[in-house]
Each structure stands twice: as C-alpha cells, then as structure tokens.
PDB file of C-alpha atoms and ligand atoms in Angstrom:
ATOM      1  CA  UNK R   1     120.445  96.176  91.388  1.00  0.00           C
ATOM      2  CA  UNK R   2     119.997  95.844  95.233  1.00  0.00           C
ATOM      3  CA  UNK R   3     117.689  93.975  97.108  1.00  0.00           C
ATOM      4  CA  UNK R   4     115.328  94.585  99.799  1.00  0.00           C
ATOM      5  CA  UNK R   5     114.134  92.776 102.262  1.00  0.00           C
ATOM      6  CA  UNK R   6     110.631  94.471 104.443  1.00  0.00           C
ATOM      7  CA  UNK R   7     109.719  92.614 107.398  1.00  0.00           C
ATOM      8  CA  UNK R   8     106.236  93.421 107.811  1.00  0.00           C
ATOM      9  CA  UNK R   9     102.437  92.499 108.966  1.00  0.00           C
ATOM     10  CA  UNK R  10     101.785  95.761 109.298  1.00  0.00           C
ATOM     11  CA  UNK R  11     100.193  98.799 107.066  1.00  0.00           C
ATOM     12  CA  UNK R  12     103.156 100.603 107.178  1.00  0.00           C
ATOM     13  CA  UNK R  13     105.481  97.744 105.553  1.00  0.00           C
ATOM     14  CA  UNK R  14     102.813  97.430 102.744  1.00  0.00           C
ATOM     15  CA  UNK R  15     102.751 100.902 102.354  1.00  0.00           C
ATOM     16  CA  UNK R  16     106.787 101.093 102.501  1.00  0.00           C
ATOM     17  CA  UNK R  17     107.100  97.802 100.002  1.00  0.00           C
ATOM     18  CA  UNK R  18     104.800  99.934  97.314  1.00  0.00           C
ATOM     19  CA  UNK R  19     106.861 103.167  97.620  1.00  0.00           C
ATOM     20  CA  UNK R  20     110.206 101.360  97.578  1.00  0.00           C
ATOM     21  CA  UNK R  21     108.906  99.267  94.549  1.00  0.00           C
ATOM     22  CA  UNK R  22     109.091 102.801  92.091  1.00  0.00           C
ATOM     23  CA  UNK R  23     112.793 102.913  93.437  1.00  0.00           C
ATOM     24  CA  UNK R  24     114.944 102.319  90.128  1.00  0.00           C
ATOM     25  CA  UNK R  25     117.292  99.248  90.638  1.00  0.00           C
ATOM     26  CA  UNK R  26     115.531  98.040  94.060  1.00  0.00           C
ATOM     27  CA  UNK R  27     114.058  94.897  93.925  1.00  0.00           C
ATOM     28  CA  UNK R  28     111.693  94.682  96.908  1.00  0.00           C
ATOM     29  CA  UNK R  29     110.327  91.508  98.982  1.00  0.00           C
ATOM     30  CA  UNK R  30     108.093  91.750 101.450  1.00  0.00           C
ATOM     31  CA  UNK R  31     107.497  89.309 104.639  1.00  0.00           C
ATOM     32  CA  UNK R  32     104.737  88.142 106.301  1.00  0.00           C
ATOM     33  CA  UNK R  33     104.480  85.354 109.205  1.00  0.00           C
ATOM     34  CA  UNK R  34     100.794  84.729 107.934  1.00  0.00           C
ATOM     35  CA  UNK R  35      98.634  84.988 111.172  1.00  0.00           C
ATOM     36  CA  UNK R  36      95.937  86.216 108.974  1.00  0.00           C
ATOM     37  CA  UNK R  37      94.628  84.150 106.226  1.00  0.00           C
ATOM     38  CA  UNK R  38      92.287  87.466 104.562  1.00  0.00           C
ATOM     39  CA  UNK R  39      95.584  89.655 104.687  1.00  0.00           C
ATOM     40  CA  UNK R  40      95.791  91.222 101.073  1.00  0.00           C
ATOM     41  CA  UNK R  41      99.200  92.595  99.452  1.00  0.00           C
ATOM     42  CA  UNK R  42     100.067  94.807  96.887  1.00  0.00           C
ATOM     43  CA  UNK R  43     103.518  94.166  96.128  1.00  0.00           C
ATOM     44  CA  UNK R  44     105.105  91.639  93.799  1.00  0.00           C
ATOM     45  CA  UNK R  45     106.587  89.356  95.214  1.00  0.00           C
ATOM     46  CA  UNK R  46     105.556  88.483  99.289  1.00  0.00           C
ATOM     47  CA  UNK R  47     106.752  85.224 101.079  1.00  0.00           C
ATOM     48  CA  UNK R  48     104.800  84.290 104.083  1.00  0.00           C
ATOM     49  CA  UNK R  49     105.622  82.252 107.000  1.00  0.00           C
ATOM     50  CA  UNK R  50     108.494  82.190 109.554  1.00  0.00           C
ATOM     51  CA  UNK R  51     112.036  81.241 108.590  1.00  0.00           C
ATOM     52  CA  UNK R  52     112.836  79.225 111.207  1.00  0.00           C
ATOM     53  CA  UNK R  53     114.442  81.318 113.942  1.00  0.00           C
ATOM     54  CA  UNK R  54     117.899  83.099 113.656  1.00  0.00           C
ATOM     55  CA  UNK R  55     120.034  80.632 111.431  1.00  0.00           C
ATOM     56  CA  UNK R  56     117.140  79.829 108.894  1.00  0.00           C
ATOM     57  CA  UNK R  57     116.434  84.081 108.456  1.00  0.00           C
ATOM     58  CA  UNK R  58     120.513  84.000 108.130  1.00  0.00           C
ATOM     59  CA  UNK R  59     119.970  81.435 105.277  1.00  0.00           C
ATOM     60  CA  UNK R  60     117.249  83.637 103.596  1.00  0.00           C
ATOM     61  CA  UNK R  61     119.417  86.571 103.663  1.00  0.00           C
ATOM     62  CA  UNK R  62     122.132  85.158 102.143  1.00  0.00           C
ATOM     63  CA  UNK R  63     120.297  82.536  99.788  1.00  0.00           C
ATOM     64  CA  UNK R  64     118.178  85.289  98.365  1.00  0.00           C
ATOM     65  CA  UNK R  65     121.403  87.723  98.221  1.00  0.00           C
ATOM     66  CA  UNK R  66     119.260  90.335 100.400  1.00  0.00           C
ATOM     67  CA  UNK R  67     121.227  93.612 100.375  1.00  0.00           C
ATOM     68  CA  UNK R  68     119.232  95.957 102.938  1.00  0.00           C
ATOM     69  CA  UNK R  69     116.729  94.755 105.862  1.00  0.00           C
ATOM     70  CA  UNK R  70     113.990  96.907 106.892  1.00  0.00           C
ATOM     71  CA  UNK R  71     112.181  96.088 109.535  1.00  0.00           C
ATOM     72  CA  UNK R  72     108.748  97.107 110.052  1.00  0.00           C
ATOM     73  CA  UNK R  73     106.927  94.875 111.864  1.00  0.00           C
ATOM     74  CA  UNK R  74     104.561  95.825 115.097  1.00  0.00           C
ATOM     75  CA  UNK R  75     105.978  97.064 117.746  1.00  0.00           C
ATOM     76  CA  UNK R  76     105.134  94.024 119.971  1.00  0.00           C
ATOM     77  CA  UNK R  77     106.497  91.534 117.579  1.00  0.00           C
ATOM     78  CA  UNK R  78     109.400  91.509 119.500  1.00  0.00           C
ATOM     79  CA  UNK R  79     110.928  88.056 118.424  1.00  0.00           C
ATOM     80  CA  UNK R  80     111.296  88.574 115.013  1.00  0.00           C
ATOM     81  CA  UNK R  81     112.892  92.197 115.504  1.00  0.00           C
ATOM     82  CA  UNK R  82     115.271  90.669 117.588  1.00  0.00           C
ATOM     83  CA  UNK R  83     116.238  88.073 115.155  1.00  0.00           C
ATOM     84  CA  UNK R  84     116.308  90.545 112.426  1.00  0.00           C
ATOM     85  CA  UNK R  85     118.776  92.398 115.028  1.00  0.00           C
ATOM     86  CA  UNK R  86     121.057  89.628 115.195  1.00  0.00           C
ATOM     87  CA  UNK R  87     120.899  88.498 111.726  1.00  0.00           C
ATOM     88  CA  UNK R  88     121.581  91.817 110.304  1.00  0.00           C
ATOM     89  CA  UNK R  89     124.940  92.297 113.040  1.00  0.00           C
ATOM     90  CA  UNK R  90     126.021  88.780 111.548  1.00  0.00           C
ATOM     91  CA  UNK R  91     125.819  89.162 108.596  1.00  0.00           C
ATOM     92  CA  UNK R  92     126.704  92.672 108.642  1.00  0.00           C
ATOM     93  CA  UNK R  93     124.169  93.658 106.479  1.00  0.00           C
ATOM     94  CA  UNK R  94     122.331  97.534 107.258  1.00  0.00           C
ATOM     95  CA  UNK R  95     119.145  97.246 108.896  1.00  0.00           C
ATOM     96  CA  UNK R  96     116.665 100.225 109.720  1.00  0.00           C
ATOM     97  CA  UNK R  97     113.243  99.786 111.892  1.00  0.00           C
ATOM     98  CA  UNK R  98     110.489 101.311 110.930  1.00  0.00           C
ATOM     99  CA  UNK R  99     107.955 101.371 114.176  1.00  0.00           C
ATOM    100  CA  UNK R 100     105.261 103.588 114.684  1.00  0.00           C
ATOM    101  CA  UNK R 101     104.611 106.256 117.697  1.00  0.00           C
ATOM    102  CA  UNK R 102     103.037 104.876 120.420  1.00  0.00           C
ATOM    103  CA  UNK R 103      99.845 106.449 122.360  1.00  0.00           C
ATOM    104  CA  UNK R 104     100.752 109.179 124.753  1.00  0.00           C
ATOM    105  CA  UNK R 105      98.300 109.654 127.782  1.00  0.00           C
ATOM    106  CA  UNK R 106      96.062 112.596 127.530  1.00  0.00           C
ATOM    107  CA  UNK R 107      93.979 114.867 129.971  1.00  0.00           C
ATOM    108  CA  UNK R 108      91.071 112.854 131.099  1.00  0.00           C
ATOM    109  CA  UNK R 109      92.806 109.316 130.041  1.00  0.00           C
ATOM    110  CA  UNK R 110      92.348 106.727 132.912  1.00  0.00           C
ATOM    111  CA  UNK R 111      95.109 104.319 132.160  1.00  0.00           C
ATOM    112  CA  UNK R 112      97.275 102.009 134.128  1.00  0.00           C
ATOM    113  CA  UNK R 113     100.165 101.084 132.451  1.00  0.00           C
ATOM    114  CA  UNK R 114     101.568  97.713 132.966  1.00  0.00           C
ATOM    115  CA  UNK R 115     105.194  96.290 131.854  1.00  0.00           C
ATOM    116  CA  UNK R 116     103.665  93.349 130.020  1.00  0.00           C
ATOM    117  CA  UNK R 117     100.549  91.181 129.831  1.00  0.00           C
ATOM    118  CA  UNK R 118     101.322  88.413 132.158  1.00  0.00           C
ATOM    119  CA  UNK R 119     100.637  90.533 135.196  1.00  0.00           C
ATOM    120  CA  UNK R 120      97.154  91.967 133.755  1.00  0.00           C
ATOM    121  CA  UNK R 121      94.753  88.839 134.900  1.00  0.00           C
ATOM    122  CA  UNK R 122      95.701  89.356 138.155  1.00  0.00           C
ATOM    123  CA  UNK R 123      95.148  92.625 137.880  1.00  0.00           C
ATOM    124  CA  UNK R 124      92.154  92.476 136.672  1.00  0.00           C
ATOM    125  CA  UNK R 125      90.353  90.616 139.128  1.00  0.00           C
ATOM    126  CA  UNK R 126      90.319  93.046 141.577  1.00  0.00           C
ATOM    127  CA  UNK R 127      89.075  95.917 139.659  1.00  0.00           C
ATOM    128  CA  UNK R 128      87.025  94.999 136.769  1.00  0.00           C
ATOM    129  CA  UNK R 129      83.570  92.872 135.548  1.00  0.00           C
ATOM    130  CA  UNK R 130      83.273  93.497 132.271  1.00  0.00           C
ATOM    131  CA  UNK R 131      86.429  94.229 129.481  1.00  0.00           C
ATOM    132  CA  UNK R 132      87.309  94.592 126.409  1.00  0.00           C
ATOM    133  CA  UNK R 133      90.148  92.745 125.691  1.00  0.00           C
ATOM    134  CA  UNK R 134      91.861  93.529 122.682  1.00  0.00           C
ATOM    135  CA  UNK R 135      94.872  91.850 123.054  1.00  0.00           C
ATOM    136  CA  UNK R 136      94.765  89.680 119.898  1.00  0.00           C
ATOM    137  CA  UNK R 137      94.230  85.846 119.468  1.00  0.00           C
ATOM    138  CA  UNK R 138      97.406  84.490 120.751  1.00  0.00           C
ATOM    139  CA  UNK R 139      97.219  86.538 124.100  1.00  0.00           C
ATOM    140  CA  UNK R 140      93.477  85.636 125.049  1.00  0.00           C
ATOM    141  CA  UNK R 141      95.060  82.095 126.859  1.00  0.00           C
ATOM    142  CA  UNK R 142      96.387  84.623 129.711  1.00  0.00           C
ATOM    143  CA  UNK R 143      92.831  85.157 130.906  1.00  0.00           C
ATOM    144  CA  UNK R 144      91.211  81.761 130.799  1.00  0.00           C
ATOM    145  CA  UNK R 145      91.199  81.164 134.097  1.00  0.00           C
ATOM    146  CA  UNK R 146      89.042  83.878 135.320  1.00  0.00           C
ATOM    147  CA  UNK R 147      85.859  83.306 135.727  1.00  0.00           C
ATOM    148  CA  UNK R 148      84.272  86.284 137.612  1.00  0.00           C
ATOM    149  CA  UNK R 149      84.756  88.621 134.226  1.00  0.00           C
ATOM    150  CA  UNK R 150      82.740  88.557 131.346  1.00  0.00           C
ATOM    151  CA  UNK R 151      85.206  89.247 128.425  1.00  0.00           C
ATOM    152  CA  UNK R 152      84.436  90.911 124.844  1.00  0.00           C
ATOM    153  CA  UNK R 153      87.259  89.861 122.599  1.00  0.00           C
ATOM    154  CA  UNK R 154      87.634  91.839 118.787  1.00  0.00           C
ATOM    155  CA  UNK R 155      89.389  89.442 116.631  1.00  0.00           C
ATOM    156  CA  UNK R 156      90.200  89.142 113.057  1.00  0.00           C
ATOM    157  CA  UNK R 157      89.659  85.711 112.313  1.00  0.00           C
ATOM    158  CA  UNK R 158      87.416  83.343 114.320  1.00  0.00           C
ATOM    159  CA  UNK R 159      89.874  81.042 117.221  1.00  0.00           C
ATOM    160  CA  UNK R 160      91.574  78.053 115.941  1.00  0.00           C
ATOM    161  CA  UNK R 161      90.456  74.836 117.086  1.00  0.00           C
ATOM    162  CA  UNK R 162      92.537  74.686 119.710  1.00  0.00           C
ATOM    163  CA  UNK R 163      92.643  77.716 121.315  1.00  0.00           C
ATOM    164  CA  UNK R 164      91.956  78.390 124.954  1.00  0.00           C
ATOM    165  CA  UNK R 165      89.522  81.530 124.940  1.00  0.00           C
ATOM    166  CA  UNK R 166      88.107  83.059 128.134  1.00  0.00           C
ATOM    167  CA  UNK R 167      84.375  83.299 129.203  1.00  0.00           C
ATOM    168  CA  UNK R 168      82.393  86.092 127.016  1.00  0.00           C
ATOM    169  CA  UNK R 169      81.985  87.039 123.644  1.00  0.00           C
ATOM    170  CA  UNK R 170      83.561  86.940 120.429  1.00  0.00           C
ATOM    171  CA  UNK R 171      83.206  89.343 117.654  1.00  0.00           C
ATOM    172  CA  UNK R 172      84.998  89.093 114.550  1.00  0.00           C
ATOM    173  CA  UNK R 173      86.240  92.564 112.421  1.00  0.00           C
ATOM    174  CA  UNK R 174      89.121  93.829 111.036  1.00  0.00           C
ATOM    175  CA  UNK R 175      89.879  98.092 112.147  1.00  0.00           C
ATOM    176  CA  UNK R 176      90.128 100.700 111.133  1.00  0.00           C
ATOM    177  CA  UNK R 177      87.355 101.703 113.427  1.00  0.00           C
ATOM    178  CA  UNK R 178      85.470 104.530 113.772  1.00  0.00           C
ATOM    179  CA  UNK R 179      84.479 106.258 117.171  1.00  0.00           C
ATOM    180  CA  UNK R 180      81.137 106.113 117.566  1.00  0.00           C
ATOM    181  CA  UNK R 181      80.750 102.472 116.787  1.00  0.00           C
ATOM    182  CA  UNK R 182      83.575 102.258 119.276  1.00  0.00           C
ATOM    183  CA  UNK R 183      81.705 104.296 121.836  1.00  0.00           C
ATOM    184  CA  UNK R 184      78.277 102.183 120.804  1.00  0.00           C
ATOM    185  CA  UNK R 185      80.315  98.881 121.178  1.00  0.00           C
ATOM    186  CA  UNK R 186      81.488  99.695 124.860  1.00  0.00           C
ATOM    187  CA  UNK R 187      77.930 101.009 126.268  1.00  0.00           C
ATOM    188  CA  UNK R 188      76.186  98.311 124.718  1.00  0.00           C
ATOM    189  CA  UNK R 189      78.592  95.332 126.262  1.00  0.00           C
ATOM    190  CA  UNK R 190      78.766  98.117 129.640  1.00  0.00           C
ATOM    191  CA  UNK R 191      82.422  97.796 129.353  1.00  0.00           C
ATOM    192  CA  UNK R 192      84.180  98.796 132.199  1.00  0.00           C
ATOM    193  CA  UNK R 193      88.058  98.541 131.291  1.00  0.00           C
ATOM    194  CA  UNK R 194      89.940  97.639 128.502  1.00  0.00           C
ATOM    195  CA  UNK R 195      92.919  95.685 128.416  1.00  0.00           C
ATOM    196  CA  UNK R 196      95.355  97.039 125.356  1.00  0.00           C
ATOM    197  CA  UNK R 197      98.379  97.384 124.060  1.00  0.00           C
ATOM    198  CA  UNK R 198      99.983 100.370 123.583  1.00  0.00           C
ATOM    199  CA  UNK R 199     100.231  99.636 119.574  1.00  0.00           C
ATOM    200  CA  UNK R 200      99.998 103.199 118.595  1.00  0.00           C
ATOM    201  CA  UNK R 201      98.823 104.254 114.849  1.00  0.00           C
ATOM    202  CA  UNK R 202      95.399 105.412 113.733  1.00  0.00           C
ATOM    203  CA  UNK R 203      93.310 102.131 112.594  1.00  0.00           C
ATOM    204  CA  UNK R 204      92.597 101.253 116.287  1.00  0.00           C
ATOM    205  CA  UNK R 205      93.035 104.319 118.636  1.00  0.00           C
ATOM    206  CA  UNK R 206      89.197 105.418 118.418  1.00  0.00           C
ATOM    207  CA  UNK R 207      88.579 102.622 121.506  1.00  0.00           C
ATOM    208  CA  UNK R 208      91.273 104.409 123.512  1.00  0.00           C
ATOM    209  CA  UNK R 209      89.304 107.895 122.528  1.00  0.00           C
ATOM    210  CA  UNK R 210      85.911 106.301 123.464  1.00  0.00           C
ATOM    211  CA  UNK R 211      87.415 105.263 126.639  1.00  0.00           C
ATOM    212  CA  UNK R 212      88.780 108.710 127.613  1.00  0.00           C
ATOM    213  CA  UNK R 213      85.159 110.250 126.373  1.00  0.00           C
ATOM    214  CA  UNK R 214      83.190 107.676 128.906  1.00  0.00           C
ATOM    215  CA  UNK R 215      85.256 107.346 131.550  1.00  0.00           C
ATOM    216  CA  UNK R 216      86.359 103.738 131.306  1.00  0.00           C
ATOM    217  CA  UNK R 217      89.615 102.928 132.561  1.00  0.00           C
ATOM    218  CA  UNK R 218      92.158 101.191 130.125  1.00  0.00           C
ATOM    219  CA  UNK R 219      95.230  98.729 131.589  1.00  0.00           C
ATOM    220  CA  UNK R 220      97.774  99.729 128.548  1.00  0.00           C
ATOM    221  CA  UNK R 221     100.644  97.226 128.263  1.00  0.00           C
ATOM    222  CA  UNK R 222     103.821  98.869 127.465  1.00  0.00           C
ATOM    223  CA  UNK R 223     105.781  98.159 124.113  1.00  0.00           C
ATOM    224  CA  UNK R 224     108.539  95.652 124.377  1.00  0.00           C
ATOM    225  CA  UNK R 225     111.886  97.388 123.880  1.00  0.00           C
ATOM    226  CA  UNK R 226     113.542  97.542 120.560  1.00  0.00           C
ATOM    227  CA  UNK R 227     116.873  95.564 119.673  1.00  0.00           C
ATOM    228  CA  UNK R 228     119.579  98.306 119.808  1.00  0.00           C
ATOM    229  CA  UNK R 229     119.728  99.696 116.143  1.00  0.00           C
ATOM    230  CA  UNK R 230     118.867 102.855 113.272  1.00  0.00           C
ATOM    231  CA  UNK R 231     114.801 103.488 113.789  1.00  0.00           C
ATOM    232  CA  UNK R 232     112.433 105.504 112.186  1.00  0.00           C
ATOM    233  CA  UNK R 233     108.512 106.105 113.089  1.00  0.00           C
ATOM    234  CA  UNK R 234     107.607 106.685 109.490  1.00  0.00           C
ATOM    235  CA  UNK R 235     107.151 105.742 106.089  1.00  0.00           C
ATOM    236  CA  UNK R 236     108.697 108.694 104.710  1.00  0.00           C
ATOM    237  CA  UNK R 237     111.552 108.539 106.714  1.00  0.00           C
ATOM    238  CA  UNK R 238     111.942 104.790 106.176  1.00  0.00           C
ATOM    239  CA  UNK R 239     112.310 106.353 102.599  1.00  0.00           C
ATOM    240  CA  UNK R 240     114.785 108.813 102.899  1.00  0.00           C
ATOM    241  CA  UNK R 241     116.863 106.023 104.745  1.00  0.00           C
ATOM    242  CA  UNK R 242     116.688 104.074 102.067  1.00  0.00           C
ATOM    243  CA  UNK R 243     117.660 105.942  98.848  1.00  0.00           C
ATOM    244  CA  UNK R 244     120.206 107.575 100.680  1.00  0.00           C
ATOM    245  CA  UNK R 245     121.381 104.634 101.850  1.00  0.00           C
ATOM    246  CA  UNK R 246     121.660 102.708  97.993  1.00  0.00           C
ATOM    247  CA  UNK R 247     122.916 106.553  97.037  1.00  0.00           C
ATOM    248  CA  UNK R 248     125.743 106.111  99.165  1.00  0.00           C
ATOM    249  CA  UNK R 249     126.412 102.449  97.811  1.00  0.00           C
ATOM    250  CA  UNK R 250     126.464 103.134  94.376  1.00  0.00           C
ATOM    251  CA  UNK R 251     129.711 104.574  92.782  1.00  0.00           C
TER     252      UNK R 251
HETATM  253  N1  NAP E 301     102.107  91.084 118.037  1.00  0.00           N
HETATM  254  C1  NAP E 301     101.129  91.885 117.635  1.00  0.00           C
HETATM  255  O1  NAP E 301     100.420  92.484 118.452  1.00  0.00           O
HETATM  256  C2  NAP E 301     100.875  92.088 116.161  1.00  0.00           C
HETATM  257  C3  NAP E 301      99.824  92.924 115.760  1.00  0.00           C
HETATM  258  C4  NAP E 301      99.624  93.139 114.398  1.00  0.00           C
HETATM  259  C5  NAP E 301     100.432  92.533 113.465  1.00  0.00           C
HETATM  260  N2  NAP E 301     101.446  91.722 113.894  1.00  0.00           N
HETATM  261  C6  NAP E 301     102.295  91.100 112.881  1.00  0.00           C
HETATM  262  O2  NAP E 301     102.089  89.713 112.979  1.00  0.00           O
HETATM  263  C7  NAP E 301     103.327  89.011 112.813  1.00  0.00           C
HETATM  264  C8  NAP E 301     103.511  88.047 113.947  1.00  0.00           C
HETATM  265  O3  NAP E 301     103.508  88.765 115.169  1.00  0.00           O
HETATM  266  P1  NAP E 301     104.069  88.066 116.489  1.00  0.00           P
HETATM  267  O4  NAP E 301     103.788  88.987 117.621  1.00  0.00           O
HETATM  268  O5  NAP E 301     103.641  86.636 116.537  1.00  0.00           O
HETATM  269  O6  NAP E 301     105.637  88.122 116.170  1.00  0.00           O
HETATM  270  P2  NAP E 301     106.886  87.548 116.970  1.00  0.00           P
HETATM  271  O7  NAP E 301     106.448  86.974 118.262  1.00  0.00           O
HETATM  272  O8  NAP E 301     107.926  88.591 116.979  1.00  0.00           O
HETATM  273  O9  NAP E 301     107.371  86.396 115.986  1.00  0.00           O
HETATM  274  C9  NAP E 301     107.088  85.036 116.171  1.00  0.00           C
HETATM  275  C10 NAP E 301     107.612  84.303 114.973  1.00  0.00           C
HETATM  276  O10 NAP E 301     106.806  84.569 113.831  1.00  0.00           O
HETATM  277  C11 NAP E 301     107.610  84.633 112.671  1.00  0.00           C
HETATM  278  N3  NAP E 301     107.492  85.974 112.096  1.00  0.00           N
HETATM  279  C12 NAP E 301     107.080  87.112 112.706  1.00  0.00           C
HETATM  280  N4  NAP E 301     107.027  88.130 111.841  1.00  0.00           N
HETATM  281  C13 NAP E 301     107.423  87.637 110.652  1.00  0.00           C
HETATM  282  C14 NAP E 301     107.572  88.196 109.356  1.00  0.00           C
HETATM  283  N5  NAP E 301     107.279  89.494 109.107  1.00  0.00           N
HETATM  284  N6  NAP E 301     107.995  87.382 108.350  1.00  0.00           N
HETATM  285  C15 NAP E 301     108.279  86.076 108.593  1.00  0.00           C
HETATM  286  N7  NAP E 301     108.152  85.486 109.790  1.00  0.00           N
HETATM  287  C16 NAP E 301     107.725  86.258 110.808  1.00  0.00           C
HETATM  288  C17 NAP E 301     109.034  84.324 113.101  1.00  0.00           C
HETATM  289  O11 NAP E 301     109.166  82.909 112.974  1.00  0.00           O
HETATM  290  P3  NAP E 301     110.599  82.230 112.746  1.00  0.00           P
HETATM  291  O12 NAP E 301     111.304  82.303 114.056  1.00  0.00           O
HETATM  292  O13 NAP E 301     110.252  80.841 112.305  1.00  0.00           O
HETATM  293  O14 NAP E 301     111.308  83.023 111.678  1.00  0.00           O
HETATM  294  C18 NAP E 301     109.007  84.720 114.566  1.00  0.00           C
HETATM  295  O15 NAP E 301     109.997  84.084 115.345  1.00  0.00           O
HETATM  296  C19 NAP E 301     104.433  90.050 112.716  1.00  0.00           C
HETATM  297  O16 NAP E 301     104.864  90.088 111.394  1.00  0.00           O
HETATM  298  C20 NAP E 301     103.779  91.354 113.125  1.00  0.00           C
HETATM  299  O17 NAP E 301     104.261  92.433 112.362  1.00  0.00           O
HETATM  300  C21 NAP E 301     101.681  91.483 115.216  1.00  0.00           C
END
C-alpha cells in the first residue's frame, strides 16, 4: 500500500484525489489550507490548514509515512509549491505538479501584462476609473489607497473583520461563470479594466472573453514561476504519472 499526498484548493486536485482514490493499494489524502469555509470535498479523508512552513510539512510527510507528493495547487500559490519543492528534495520523496495552462492572448485581447501585483495600483491610476478587480481577498489591501477608482471586487466569502478593502463594491459568488452575465456584470458597473491574474482554466475565463468582446482592457499579472521539478497541466496526465510511477515501485 502507498500513500498519497494531493496538495490542492483547486478543482483539479479534487478531481485528481477521486480518480486516484479507485487506484488499488493507494491510499489518498488530500490538502487544503482552508481559505474557504463553503469549500466541499469528495474524498475520504482531507486535512485542512497549513503545516507550519517547511519543517512542520517535513513532519507530515514523514509522520503520516507519505510515499508520493502531488502537487496541485493554483498556480499563484507559490509558497506552498515551493515548500512542497523543498520538502520533497529533502526528503527525497517523488513529487509531480499538476498546474493548469494559463490564458494565451488572442486577436482583439487588450491586455497589459504585468510581472506581479504590487506594481498594478500604480498603474492603475493613470489609466483607469472604474475596475474589476478580481484578484481575490487577500490581494484587495494593494489598492486601498486609491481613491480616484471605484472598484468592483467578486469574492467568495464576504471580508474578514479585519480586512483593508478599497472604495467600491462587493459582490459575493463563487464561478464558474457564464459569459453573458459576465458581459451584463461589466456594462452595468461600466467597467473599464480589469485587474487579473493569469489563473488559466475554464470556471473564470468568460470575464477575460467579455473583455475581449467589449473592448475593455485587462492588466493580467503573470504566474509566479514554478519550483524546478516533473509538471503536468492535466488530470489525466497527473494519472499516468502516477500509476506508472507505483508500477515502477512495486516488484
Ligand atoms: N492564490 C490564489 O490565487 C488561489 C486561488 C484559488 C485557490 N487557491 C488555493 O488556496 C490555497 C492558499 O493559496 P495561497 O495563495 O494563500 O497559497 P500560498 O501563499 O502558496 O500559501 C500560504 C500558506 O498557506 C498554507 N497552504 C497553502 N496551500 C495549502 C494546502 N494545499 N494545504 C495546506 N496548507 C496550505 C501553507 O501554510 P504553512 O506554511 O503553514 O504550511 C502556505 O505556506 C492554496 O491551496 C491554493 O491552491 C489559491
């Protein structure tokens, strides 16, 4: 019997953990840091919350006698690849990322791509009065300060207590979403950019479609890079990896 280990938070690791749970002798466990309180699972046995930086995921792995890694968390979770990274090399243990395409620009796309989101406010200032900024919760403190721009922020869950959120308004759903209520949701706020990341998959690339369709110009913030190691951009082929990989390891 091996054991698995899926770093996830995203539809792909869920989807991964329920395929790899019909593998014969794989017992599969699948992570979560717990941002969202509604997220719903469908694999046995989840833990959720951090581990406590390198040496407590080190403990984890070797506590819970984890025999493979698979990371599949979003691509601009970039922390907890990079522990996985060094975790993995330390404990020599094989780890495999699972990360999904990103967006490539398209004919009639207006996008300005940035390095990463620290430089966007500033940005932003110049050129824009009214954005979409669908950054996520944590990110939202980078544009406080503005006050010429009214902001429409998409979140899942409402802001803690304590969060520092920017002048505009809040509205609270979870994707995937569909075009036209994208297209409705950017003439009715008269959106004129929109400040993403370049997360890639389907759930939420109909606002980068509206965009391109109305003419509205999107600042796309460019994916982190990956720790060096194995990758894969799908499910499948997170698959493959893996039963050839326990194939290999069991004679
Ligand atoms: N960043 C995004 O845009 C985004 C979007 C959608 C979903 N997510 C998901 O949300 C989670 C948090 O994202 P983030 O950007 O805050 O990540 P991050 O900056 O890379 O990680 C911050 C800390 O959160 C904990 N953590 C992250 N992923 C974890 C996991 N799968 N299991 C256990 N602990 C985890 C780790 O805490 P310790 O150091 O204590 O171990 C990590 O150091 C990730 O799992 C990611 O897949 C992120």
């Amino acid at each position: 019997m091996k054991r698995l280990l899926i770093l996830g938070g995203t539809k792909e690791a869920s989807q991964l953990a329920i395929k790899a749970a019909t593998i014969s002798n794989l017992e599969v466990r699948l992570s979560v840091a717990g941002r969202t309180t509604q997220a719903r699972y469908q694999v046995g046995v989840t833990r959720v919350g951090g581990f406590g930086g390198v040496p407590g995921l080190i403990k984890y792995l070797q506590d819970d006698a984890i025999d493979i890694l698979i990371d599949a968390t979003h691509p601009f979770a970039g922390k907890i690849s990079l522990h996985a990274a060094v975790a993995a090399q330390e404990l020599d243990l094989p780890r495999l990322m699972l990360i999904r395409p990103e967006w490539l620009l398209q004919a009639g796309d207006n996008w300005l791509e940035v390095d990463n989101i620290t430089s966007v406010a500033e940005m932003l200032k110049e050129n824009a009065k009214r954005v979409f900024l669908a950054v996520g919760r944590q990110k939202l403190t980078n544009f406080v300060h503005i006050d010429k721009i009214w902001f429409l922020m998409r979140l899942i869950e409402p802001p803690k207590k304590d969060d520092l959120i920017p002048q505009g308004l809040i509205i609270l759903d979870r994707g995937p979403f569909r075009l036209i209520k994208e297209k409705e949701l950017l003439i009715e706020h008269q959106i004129d950019t929109i400040v993403s990341k370049n997360s890639g998959g389907d759930a939420t690339i109909a606002k980068i479609t509206a965009a391109r369709e109305l003419g509205i110009k999107v600042v796309m913030v460019k994916r982190p890079q990956l720790p060096p190691g194995e990758w894969v951009n799908n499910v499948e082929d997170a698959l493959i990896w893996l039963l050839s990989f326990i194939k290999s390891t069991s004679y």
